[in-house]
Amino acid sequence: MGSIWSYFNEPNFWWVLMGTAFLSAVASLVGTFTYLQRKSLMGDAIAHGILPGIAGGFLLAGEKNTLIIMIGAILWGILTVASIQWITKRTKLQPSSAMAIVLSSYFGLGMMLLTVVQSSGLPDASGVNAFLFGQAASILPEDLRVYSIFAVVVIVSLAAIYRPLTLLTFDRASAESRGFRVDQLDGVLSVLVVTATAIGIQSIGLILMAALLITPAAIARMWNTRLIGMLITSGIVAAIAAAGGTIISFSAPSMPTGPWIVVVLFAFTVVSVALSPHRGLIHRLRRRQNNQRIIRKENLIKRLYHHWESNQSTTVDDELLRESPEYSSDLLRRCAREGWLKKQGGQWEILPAGMREGRRITRAHRLWELYLSKKLRLKDDHVHPSAEIMEHLISEDIEEELLRTLGYPESDPHQRNIPYES
Amino acid sequence: MSNTPAIDIHNLTASYERKPVLWEIDCQFPQGKLVGIVGPNGSGKTTLLKNIMGLMKPDSGYVRIFGDKLNSVRHRVSYVPQRETVDWDFPADVMDVVLMGRYNPKKLFNRITQEDRDIAVEALKRVNMLEFSRRHISQLSGGQQQRVFIARSLAQQADLYLMDEPFVGVDAASEDAILSLLTEMKNSGKTVVIVHHDLQTAFEYFDHIALLNTRLVACGPTEEVFTSDLLQEAYGGRLTVLSRIGELIAKKDFPIREKGQENN
Ligand SMILES: Nc1ncnc2c1ncn2[C@@H]1O[C@H](COP(=O)(O)OP(=O)(O)O)[C@@H](O)[C@H]1O
Ligand SMILES: [Mg+2]
């Protein structure tokens, strides 16, 4: 019936779909370590730098021979890493500058070679563009076999050095001091990044390969607090993105795959930034609101405590409370629920728990003022603003430490009494 | 216990980019003691540890550990770097970090066995952190992070421990816990070398002290080193509360100033 979905019935489609998903997942596992070592830029430099290897492999083989192109890409990728290291070591250039220089030089050289390939009249010469932006639909089962063998080698190598690499990434000095061969591990990881990049050239294309190395890791970090979970998540995210790109590539074969994979990844990123449980915007917004609520509540009870300090009365007119900036009936209700306050007629009574709380906050405030004034030698009229916020933060053990440091003082810099529980 | 020094440093000179920061250091640390490497900031304490642990090549001089080269006794030595040198945002929980102490540098396809887990649990118990074993490391206070680092080091089951500034940014409770653990380690025959910058507490903490300021000022049993109280004046008091409240602000996302200031 000629629908654009007809390729669902082709076995080749399913092979390519699963293949690109697998290759992308493998690349993202290696990328996770690159990301955690803050070497994202290195991934980009490698991805661009291998172009001469691809074009050279094509010219050498005289046709689109995937194995030879892969080997060319990997060798040139290793040369790229070595060149960057050599420049960084021999000159005073920053690593990022060295990467930029090598990336652009090798990419330029690669583009020249690519022009030679295209005008060479070799079979499939027009297809080399697929390596720039990726074209999943052009992948044949035999290509997939070559890429997959390399991908399996990458996974096995990564499994072999998984724990040393983890330790190295977290705490390099400790790893080195224990006799882990950190230089060798660095070398192996570089070769793995190069290989992971090379296996994605046809499905994603080298220009956007860095996105596949890094973005799934960044997304996974937002949802995980342990490395193992992060690896699983980034593998799944990369696989889904690659599958999405492949489907689009088959629906519209003229469209490159890489950009679509990046679009899917971007959507994941946006959702994660908004919703992630610890780092997401929504979570942080809610936490800030919560903080503000605690601050208002504690300010109210502190105000009531000060009322008691000046009048020795535990009852306050509702009228009087209305004048305070944080007044709201909702806030009062919440204080009542804490067991701090009780309403009787037009009056609020401060309960013992409320007194205790008010006393605690007042004490924290005045201790902090005293600390700033005594230990940091701040002027006495400058210590109040800081204490306004610290009173809400000072926990029991910090209070204890303040008390000890200050020697259980009687009064604050403004000669007000520091109230203790009797 | 033999009389061989745990660490024997011979005329060691070390530099960064040819600028020497340690000059002709020559001293010995006895076995089974709590040893302090003490000096103000920038005096080269960390650099000395790095040279002992083979993380840097000295310009001249050498180090012997238990009378041997580092490479032949590496498994008997455990190094705890300064807490700030690692990324505490790394995706790992407390147990993951302590288990790192069990990784084997000699093996590919390293596996964690039940025995490793038991050792890690035991180490966490000794630093009083077992209840936090599934907590993410970024959610710990500075003192708790330091205790996790020490637990990882305990899990290595070494004979000689070198710790870089384990008391920096640490609350009073952690400080007490760490100190009593160090004493306990010493009593079971371990040698513990601590880098420390506070001279006042150094006197209470250590049996043996190397006083460092680019050169070696003094090295020997604590009472002998502390002959001049002029030394004490070179150091100010400590302001640990400040760093801890800073930590809390960052962790809880608190504003530095309250909205709508009012008077007290
Ligand atoms: N990686 C480095 N490169 C250059 N100079 C360094 C480096 N690390 C430390 N230094 C310098 O060496 C001196 C000693 O540093 P360090 O050993 O860290 O002192 P400490 O641990 O006693 O504070 C300092 O002056 C410091 O600036
Ligand atoms: Mg130091």
XYZ file of C-alpha atoms and ligand atoms in Angstrom:
714
model
C 0.000 0.000 0.000
C 3.092 2.166 -0.272
C 2.850 3.802 3.133
C 6.039 5.335 4.522
C 5.941 2.634 7.189
C 6.301 -0.192 4.666
C 9.953 -0.694 5.665
C 8.706 -2.210 8.931
C 8.296 -5.395 6.962
C 11.856 -5.415 5.702
C 14.201 -7.591 7.773
C 17.061 -5.226 6.943
C 15.289 -2.408 8.755
C 15.084 -4.375 11.983
C 18.721 -5.406 11.771
C 19.835 -1.841 11.268
C 17.516 -0.589 13.997
C 18.882 -3.010 16.565
C 22.416 -2.577 15.293
C 22.534 1.197 15.555
C 20.857 1.061 18.976
C 23.512 -1.384 20.162
C 26.429 0.565 18.700
C 25.171 3.796 20.193
C 24.677 2.224 23.607
C 28.270 0.974 23.569
C 29.577 4.397 22.566
C 27.642 6.001 25.410
C 29.170 3.619 27.984
C 32.643 4.753 27.015
C 31.363 8.321 26.874
C 30.192 8.057 30.478
C 33.780 7.761 31.660
C 34.875 10.590 29.367
C 32.089 12.706 30.838
C 33.007 11.878 34.435
C 36.654 12.673 33.736
C 35.546 16.041 32.309
C 37.104 15.224 28.978
C 34.029 15.900 26.856
C 35.978 18.153 24.535
C 38.427 15.318 23.902
C 35.540 13.240 22.532
C 34.716 15.993 20.084
C 38.333 16.416 19.035
C 38.668 12.691 18.386
C 35.420 12.475 16.444
C 36.432 15.276 14.068
C 40.067 14.281 13.960
C 39.466 10.815 12.511
C 38.138 12.067 9.173
C 41.483 11.705 7.341
C 41.548 8.081 8.495
C 38.134 7.429 6.982
C 38.878 9.102 3.664
C 42.343 7.535 3.562
C 40.893 4.092 4.261
C 38.471 4.551 1.396
C 41.222 5.581 -1.031
C 43.448 2.740 0.102
C 40.761 0.109 -0.337
C 39.558 1.647 -3.565
C 35.957 1.023 -2.493
C 33.717 1.272 0.545
C 35.351 -1.484 2.564
C 34.027 -1.043 6.097
C 36.793 -2.963 7.826
C 39.603 -0.981 6.218
C 37.788 2.298 6.789
C 37.305 1.363 10.451
C 40.986 0.548 10.885
C 41.959 3.791 9.166
C 39.630 5.722 11.470
C 40.973 4.059 14.615
C 44.619 4.551 13.683
C 44.072 8.185 12.814
C 42.083 8.631 16.025
C 45.029 7.366 18.035
C 47.246 9.764 16.103
C 44.818 12.560 17.020
C 45.080 11.780 20.748
C 48.852 11.475 20.528
C 49.143 14.782 18.662
C 47.078 16.587 21.289
C 49.188 15.139 24.094
C 52.396 15.949 22.315
C 51.418 19.582 21.733
C 50.222 19.996 25.331
C 53.461 18.604 26.663
C 55.856 20.394 24.358
C 54.295 23.852 24.362
C 52.704 26.038 26.979
C 49.335 25.779 25.232
C 46.262 24.863 27.269
C 44.885 21.390 26.493
C 41.744 22.996 25.066
C 43.787 25.072 22.628
C 45.808 22.043 21.618
C 42.561 20.154 20.975
C 41.130 23.005 18.915
C 44.268 23.163 16.770
C 44.432 19.421 16.136
C 40.670 19.083 15.622
C 40.498 21.786 12.958
C 43.723 20.798 11.186
C 42.820 17.134 10.888
C 39.230 17.848 10.011
C 40.398 20.213 7.271
C 42.795 17.601 5.969
C 39.996 15.044 6.055
C 37.682 17.302 4.055
C 40.366 17.695 1.395
C 40.806 13.937 1.152
C 37.033 13.549 0.991
C 36.930 15.830 -2.044
C 39.572 13.647 -3.652
C 37.434 10.574 -2.941
C 34.326 12.177 -4.402
C 36.051 13.151 -7.636
C 37.861 9.814 -7.873
C 35.129 7.954 -9.668
C 35.585 4.994 -7.315
C 32.462 2.889 -6.718
C 30.200 4.223 -3.890
C 32.295 7.407 -3.801
C 29.174 9.513 -3.396
C 28.272 7.527 -0.281
C 31.169 8.837 1.793
C 29.066 11.800 2.846
C 27.184 9.359 5.039
C 30.208 9.384 7.329
C 29.779 13.072 8.076
C 26.180 13.157 9.248
C 25.290 9.490 9.355
C 22.868 7.568 7.206
C 21.455 4.554 8.969
C 19.485 3.484 5.919
C 22.712 2.949 3.998
C 24.077 0.424 6.504
C 24.268 -3.122 5.159
C 24.231 -6.271 7.292
C 27.905 -6.888 6.523
C 28.801 -3.354 7.696
C 26.879 -4.032 10.859
C 28.879 -7.180 11.469
C 32.175 -5.286 11.307
C 30.963 -2.504 13.596
C 29.513 -5.002 16.069
C 32.752 -6.945 16.385
C 34.547 -3.748 17.347
C 31.704 -2.864 19.715
C 32.010 -6.197 21.487
C 35.753 -5.678 21.852
C 35.028 -2.293 23.414
C 32.545 -3.753 25.905
C 34.854 -6.568 26.957
C 37.788 -4.186 27.401
C 35.648 -1.824 29.422
C 34.509 -4.699 31.644
C 38.135 -5.743 32.150
C 39.218 -2.350 33.457
C 35.884 -1.242 34.904
C 36.930 -1.034 38.553
C 40.421 0.427 38.092
C 38.935 2.972 35.710
C 36.268 3.863 38.268
C 38.861 4.426 40.972
C 41.049 6.416 38.588
C 38.117 8.621 37.629
C 37.113 9.287 41.231
C 40.511 9.555 42.882
C 43.526 9.533 40.624
C 46.156 10.080 43.311
C 44.877 7.179 45.346
C 44.795 4.889 42.315
C 48.347 5.797 41.393
C 49.613 5.422 44.949
C 48.271 1.895 45.075
C 50.134 0.805 42.005
C 47.342 0.987 39.434
C 48.923 1.736 36.086
C 47.193 5.051 35.561
C 49.019 5.961 32.358
C 48.113 2.657 30.772
C 44.517 3.061 31.856
C 44.435 6.537 30.300
C 45.811 5.064 27.100
C 43.285 2.247 27.002
C 40.405 4.649 27.634
C 41.608 6.869 24.778
C 41.714 3.916 22.404
C 38.233 2.893 23.567
C 36.909 6.401 22.879
C 38.487 6.321 19.422
C 36.992 2.907 18.666
C 33.585 3.850 20.073
C 33.638 6.904 17.831
C 34.613 4.887 14.789
C 31.780 2.390 15.209
C 29.254 5.216 15.066
C 30.516 6.928 11.921
C 27.948 5.476 9.575
C 24.913 5.667 11.832
C 25.452 9.037 13.509
C 28.257 10.546 11.517
C 31.417 11.928 12.999
C 30.309 15.539 13.223
C 27.689 14.752 15.852
C 29.353 11.715 17.379
C 30.525 13.696 20.413
C 26.875 14.318 21.297
C 26.304 10.585 21.500
C 29.370 10.108 23.677
C 28.492 12.815 26.159
C 24.781 13.683 26.169
C 23.438 10.291 27.323
C 25.934 10.393 30.211
C 24.866 13.898 31.167
C 21.207 12.854 31.051
C 21.895 9.694 33.036
C 23.748 11.662 35.696
C 20.582 13.626 36.381
C 18.658 10.462 37.225
C 21.292 8.410 39.020
C 23.510 8.624 42.053
C 25.548 5.499 41.342
C 27.832 4.710 38.443
C 26.239 1.395 37.575
C 22.791 2.997 37.267
C 24.292 5.798 35.270
C 25.838 3.375 32.770
C 22.562 1.485 32.335
C 20.535 4.667 31.884
C 22.935 6.214 29.418
C 23.018 3.001 27.388
C 19.220 2.935 27.212
C 18.941 6.622 26.354
C 21.531 6.286 23.580
C 19.789 3.197 22.189
C 16.391 4.913 22.108
C 17.823 8.017 20.466
C 19.601 5.951 17.834
C 16.477 3.904 17.157
C 14.496 7.127 16.723
C 17.062 8.499 14.296
C 17.088 5.244 12.329
C 13.313 5.192 11.916
C 13.395 8.728 10.562
C 16.304 7.871 8.296
C 14.288 5.019 6.755
C 11.158 7.153 6.417
C 13.036 9.879 4.611
C 16.246 8.400 3.219
C 17.483 11.744 2.007
C 17.659 12.975 5.555
C 20.834 12.340 7.574
C 20.433 10.302 10.765
C 22.828 12.093 13.104
C 20.852 15.315 13.485
C 17.704 13.363 14.324
C 19.484 11.361 17.004
C 20.702 14.621 18.483
C 17.163 16.015 18.401
C 15.879 13.018 20.364
C 18.747 13.398 22.846
C 17.938 17.063 23.217
C 14.343 16.231 24.082
C 15.586 13.832 26.774
C 17.862 16.563 28.076
C 15.085 19.123 28.367
C 12.804 16.698 30.196
C 15.639 15.698 32.538
C 16.639 19.251 33.352
C 13.057 19.964 34.343
C 12.164 16.780 36.174
C 15.291 15.129 37.539
C 14.783 14.153 41.180
C 17.794 15.900 42.702
C 19.019 18.408 40.187
C 15.855 19.235 38.254
C 14.458 22.738 38.122
C 11.129 21.675 39.557
C 12.767 19.933 42.473
C 14.916 22.949 43.236
C 11.991 25.299 42.950
C 10.035 23.217 45.392
C 12.958 23.051 47.767
C 13.341 26.816 47.678
C 9.650 27.260 48.373
C 10.002 24.901 51.273
C 12.918 26.877 52.627
C 10.944 30.109 52.344
C 8.057 28.497 54.197
C 10.328 27.362 57.017
C 11.883 30.819 57.197
C 8.465 32.535 57.446
C 7.250 30.112 60.072
C 10.366 30.474 62.173
C 10.312 34.258 61.823
C 6.758 34.363 63.103
C 7.505 32.296 66.183
C 10.645 34.331 66.801
C 8.577 37.520 66.665
C 6.176 36.056 69.205
C 9.075 35.117 71.426
C 10.376 38.680 71.263
C 6.891 39.846 72.212
C 7.198 37.651 75.288
C 10.671 39.028 76.006
C 9.410 42.608 76.137
C 5.978 42.009 77.742
C 6.402 38.718 79.603
C 3.042 37.748 78.108
C 2.343 34.532 76.197
C -0.789 35.914 74.557
C -0.832 38.168 71.509
C -3.698 40.039 69.860
C -4.551 38.852 66.381
C -4.540 42.559 65.444
C -0.914 42.922 66.483
C 0.129 39.879 64.511
C -1.479 41.259 61.360
C 1.126 44.027 61.349
C 4.015 41.614 60.933
C 5.218 41.162 57.361
C 4.965 37.382 57.351
C 1.383 37.269 58.638
C -0.977 34.949 56.824
C -3.785 32.856 58.194
C -2.282 29.851 56.468
C 1.021 30.409 58.247
C -0.688 30.700 61.625
C -2.598 27.531 60.952
C 0.640 25.742 60.209
C 2.228 27.023 63.404
C -0.819 25.801 65.285
C -0.438 22.398 63.689
C 3.155 22.263 64.946
C 1.771 22.712 68.452
C 3.392 26.129 68.752
C 0.261 28.280 69.004
C -3.371 28.081 70.044
C -6.158 30.484 69.172
C -8.473 31.647 71.928
C -11.005 34.290 70.980
C -9.192 37.157 69.258
C -5.966 36.137 70.932
C -3.132 33.747 70.155
C -1.478 31.884 72.945
C 2.143 30.734 72.609
C 2.411 27.141 73.794
C 5.547 25.752 75.508
C 6.735 24.105 72.288
C 6.427 27.452 70.525
C 8.373 29.181 73.270
C 11.103 26.599 72.964
C 11.297 27.087 69.226
C 11.302 30.872 69.492
C 14.009 30.676 72.105
C 16.108 28.361 69.954
C 15.951 30.653 66.921
C 16.661 33.745 68.978
C 19.601 31.982 70.569
C 20.977 30.906 67.199
C 20.612 34.442 65.880
C 22.412 36.053 68.773
C 25.135 33.402 68.891
C 25.858 33.964 65.235
C 26.029 37.735 65.716
C 28.451 37.212 68.540
C 30.507 34.778 66.486
C 30.816 37.228 63.576
C 31.657 40.058 65.885
C 34.173 38.196 68.020
C 35.827 35.789 65.647
C 35.576 37.618 62.331
C 35.803 41.049 63.943
C 32.867 42.368 61.969
C 31.381 45.665 63.127
C 28.445 45.161 65.462
C 26.037 46.955 63.142
C 26.975 44.649 60.278
C 26.235 41.306 61.842
C 22.440 41.347 61.855
C 21.628 40.633 58.165
C 23.724 37.498 58.117
C 22.231 36.271 61.392
C 18.729 36.728 59.951
C 19.389 33.838 57.600
C 21.816 31.745 59.640
C 19.331 31.408 62.491
C 17.300 29.142 60.203
C 20.282 27.047 59.218
C 22.157 26.521 62.432
C 21.662 22.911 63.392
C 22.032 21.416 66.832
C 25.648 20.386 66.387
C 26.675 23.707 64.862
C 24.993 25.457 67.794
C 26.956 23.216 70.121
C 30.186 24.139 68.390
C 29.338 27.849 68.480
C 28.595 27.573 72.187
C 31.886 25.865 72.828
C 33.897 28.260 70.677
C 32.288 31.255 72.377
C 32.367 29.753 75.888
C 28.598 29.707 76.600
C 28.198 33.493 76.459
C 25.551 35.506 78.332
C 24.784 38.239 75.820
C 25.153 39.169 72.147
C 27.039 42.180 70.682
C 23.949 44.342 71.240
C 23.901 43.421 74.943
C 20.775 41.328 74.561
C 20.461 38.263 76.674
C 21.190 34.918 74.958
C 18.346 32.667 76.109
C 19.088 29.074 77.130
C 16.711 26.270 78.034
C 16.620 26.319 81.799
C 57.771 -4.962 65.839
C 61.175 -4.303 64.354
C 63.297 -1.230 64.807
C 63.365 -0.429 61.123
C 61.761 2.969 60.696
C 58.322 2.870 59.035
C 59.487 5.700 56.805
C 63.049 6.733 56.206
C 63.548 9.924 54.177
C 67.073 10.589 52.913
C 68.159 14.081 51.837
C 65.061 14.586 49.770
C 64.725 17.626 47.519
C 61.612 18.043 45.384
C 60.364 20.763 43.053
C 57.512 21.781 40.765
C 58.665 23.003 37.381
C 62.200 23.239 38.756
C 61.171 25.460 41.682
C 62.143 23.518 44.814
C 59.486 23.377 47.521
C 61.256 20.832 49.732
C 64.926 21.193 50.582
C 67.111 18.367 51.812
C 64.547 16.697 54.033
C 66.130 14.007 56.144
C 64.170 12.251 58.870
C 62.771 8.942 60.118
C 59.353 7.986 61.412
C 59.286 5.067 63.880
C 56.866 2.162 63.556
C 53.749 1.860 65.686
C 53.449 5.578 66.373
C 51.106 8.428 65.546
C 53.277 10.756 63.513
C 52.428 14.327 62.548
C 53.839 16.195 59.572
C 53.140 19.723 60.725
C 53.624 23.061 59.025
C 51.713 26.116 57.751
C 49.907 26.158 54.411
C 52.237 25.916 51.453
C 55.063 24.512 53.519
C 55.289 21.375 51.371
C 53.472 18.803 53.531
C 51.387 17.433 50.667
C 54.442 17.444 48.439
C 56.321 15.355 50.995
C 53.497 12.793 51.089
C 53.437 12.670 47.295
C 57.142 11.932 47.277
C 56.750 9.212 49.878
C 53.943 7.646 47.831
C 55.883 7.814 44.573
C 53.420 10.246 42.968
C 56.306 12.605 42.277
C 59.931 12.033 41.438
C 62.295 13.797 43.821
C 65.194 15.784 42.352
C 67.509 14.042 44.732
C 67.351 11.808 47.772
C 65.139 8.798 48.315
C 62.563 7.239 50.601
C 62.558 3.771 52.193
C 59.421 2.256 53.632
C 59.887 -0.525 56.178
C 63.471 -0.507 54.942
C 62.400 -1.296 51.394
C 61.551 0.387 48.131
C 57.923 1.478 47.840
C 57.200 -0.961 45.021
C 57.930 -4.008 47.131
C 55.799 -2.854 50.090
C 53.013 -0.999 48.313
C 50.318 -3.353 49.550
C 51.304 -2.507 53.128
C 50.810 1.224 52.624
C 47.592 3.197 52.336
C 47.362 6.822 51.273
C 44.391 9.083 52.008
C 44.594 12.203 49.827
C 43.265 15.572 50.901
C 39.473 15.490 50.844
C 39.169 18.428 48.431
C 41.197 16.726 45.728
C 38.354 14.459 44.638
C 34.984 15.225 43.112
C 32.380 14.420 45.762
C 29.700 14.703 43.123
C 30.977 11.469 41.623
C 28.131 8.952 41.212
C 28.885 6.625 44.113
C 27.428 5.916 47.516
C 29.378 5.390 50.711
C 29.649 1.621 50.261
C 30.890 2.008 46.670
C 33.715 4.250 47.840
C 34.766 1.983 50.709
C 34.781 -1.015 48.382
C 37.275 0.844 46.188
C 39.739 0.019 48.955
C 39.354 -3.620 47.933
C 40.114 -3.164 44.212
C 43.146 -5.112 43.155
C 45.741 -3.364 40.970
C 47.086 -6.681 39.732
C 43.891 -8.070 38.243
C 41.739 -7.532 35.198
C 38.005 -8.243 35.560
C 38.249 -7.350 39.243
C 35.424 -8.890 41.245
C 34.070 -7.901 44.629
C 33.627 -10.954 46.834
C 31.544 -11.431 49.939
C 34.749 -11.246 51.953
C 35.461 -7.804 50.475
C 31.979 -6.699 51.475
C 32.454 -7.941 55.012
C 35.725 -6.071 55.274
C 34.068 -2.894 53.982
C 31.220 -3.233 56.493
C 33.741 -3.715 59.270
C 35.646 -0.591 58.158
C 32.432 1.445 58.110
C 31.601 0.261 61.599
C 34.959 1.412 62.855
C 34.371 4.956 61.619
C 30.755 4.890 62.816
C 29.311 5.306 59.350
C 27.596 1.996 58.722
C 24.123 3.508 58.854
C 25.093 5.790 55.954
C 26.377 3.024 53.692
C 23.749 3.634 51.003
C 23.917 7.426 51.193
C 25.307 9.341 48.215
C 28.693 10.818 49.061
C 27.662 14.361 48.161
C 25.037 14.278 50.885
C 27.564 13.854 53.669
C 29.090 16.562 55.817
C 32.799 17.244 55.499
C 33.533 15.185 58.585
C 31.503 12.255 57.323
C 33.242 12.390 53.937
C 36.572 12.264 55.709
C 35.438 9.239 57.698
C 34.395 7.484 54.484
C 37.858 8.141 53.087
C 39.410 6.654 56.201
C 37.112 3.628 55.999
C 38.244 3.047 52.422
C 41.800 3.184 53.640
C 41.056 0.724 56.489
C 39.575 -1.654 53.936
C 43.021 -1.853 52.340
C 44.279 -3.529 55.524
C 47.666 -1.875 55.387
C 50.332 -1.478 58.083
C 51.228 2.123 57.321
C 48.657 4.856 56.776
C 49.374 8.321 55.391
C 46.551 10.842 55.652
C 46.600 14.351 54.228
C 44.815 16.874 56.485
C 42.081 14.578 57.804
C 40.960 17.194 60.347
C 40.293 20.028 57.909
C 36.636 21.104 57.666
C 35.615 18.421 60.108
C 33.031 18.826 62.892
C 33.902 18.201 66.523
C 32.138 14.820 66.620
C 34.033 13.532 63.563
C 37.281 14.900 64.903
C 36.810 12.937 68.120
C 35.779 9.810 66.218
C 38.780 10.037 63.894
C 41.191 10.705 66.707
C 40.108 7.779 68.818
C 40.244 5.537 65.753
C 43.804 6.651 65.036
C 44.807 5.835 68.593
C 43.124 2.461 68.294
C 45.030 1.802 65.055
C 48.276 2.749 66.717
C 47.571 0.444 69.641
C 47.109 -2.465 67.266
C 50.608 -1.859 65.900
C 49.856 0.257 62.836
C 51.878 3.321 61.947
C 49.798 6.395 61.148
C 51.275 9.509 59.555
C 49.045 12.578 59.549
C 49.547 15.835 57.686
C 48.303 18.589 59.941
C 48.614 22.373 59.926
C 47.466 23.245 63.443
C 50.343 23.372 65.846
C 48.263 23.647 69.000
C 46.379 20.415 68.510
C 49.454 18.739 67.064
C 50.979 18.686 70.499
C 48.028 16.738 71.908
C 47.576 14.392 68.975
C 50.992 13.073 67.964
C 53.770 11.003 69.486
C 56.285 12.071 66.911
C 56.414 15.221 64.836
C 58.161 16.485 61.719
C 57.933 20.256 61.668
C 58.123 21.404 58.090
C 58.526 24.720 56.383
C 60.051 24.036 52.978
C 63.008 22.787 54.982
C 62.788 20.510 57.986
C 62.514 22.673 61.098
C 62.543 19.798 63.551
C 61.856 16.092 63.649
C 61.557 13.870 66.681
C 59.383 12.866 69.630
C 56.716 15.504 70.321
C 58.086 16.772 73.638
C 61.497 17.359 72.097
C 60.116 19.218 69.110
C 57.978 21.487 71.258
C 60.717 23.372 72.983
C 59.920 26.845 71.727
C 56.442 28.309 72.110
C 57.379 30.993 69.612
C 56.415 28.431 67.028
C 52.848 28.565 68.216
C 52.557 32.239 67.444
C 53.087 31.618 63.770
C 49.686 29.995 63.685
C 46.224 31.548 64.127
C 43.152 29.958 65.664
C 40.764 27.806 63.681
C 37.426 28.858 62.257
C 35.779 25.556 61.431
C 32.240 26.805 61.989
C 32.537 29.056 58.960
C 33.400 26.317 56.538
C 30.659 24.085 57.870
C 27.921 26.648 57.567
C 29.147 27.348 54.032
C 28.691 23.675 53.313
C 25.109 23.772 54.600
C 24.208 26.798 52.488
C 25.380 25.048 49.348
C 23.698 21.750 50.166
C 20.307 23.109 51.192
C 20.154 25.767 48.490
C 19.586 28.439 51.124
C 19.665 32.090 50.122
C 22.600 34.042 51.560
C 20.305 36.906 52.489
C 16.715 36.689 53.554
C 14.022 38.304 51.451
C 12.653 41.531 52.971
C 14.957 42.270 55.867
C 13.286 43.207 59.101
C 14.610 44.280 62.431
C 15.109 42.054 65.329
N 51.112 21.109 41.142
C 51.854 22.148 41.563
N 52.525 22.931 40.670
C 53.272 23.981 41.075
N 53.429 24.338 42.359
C 52.792 23.626 43.306
C 51.973 22.494 42.960
N 51.464 21.965 44.097
C 51.936 22.727 45.109
N 52.741 23.711 44.646
C 53.467 24.702 45.471
O 54.332 24.017 46.324
C 54.330 24.549 47.630
C 53.999 23.466 48.638
O 52.691 22.987 48.423
P 52.016 21.860 49.281
O 52.929 20.700 49.357
O 50.675 21.614 48.715
O 51.907 22.555 50.720
P 51.010 22.156 51.965
O 50.430 20.814 51.734
O 51.959 22.201 53.125
O 49.968 23.225 52.093
C 53.321 25.687 47.610
O 54.026 26.888 47.495
C 52.504 25.435 46.383
O 52.098 26.644 45.821
Mg 48.432 20.230 51.607
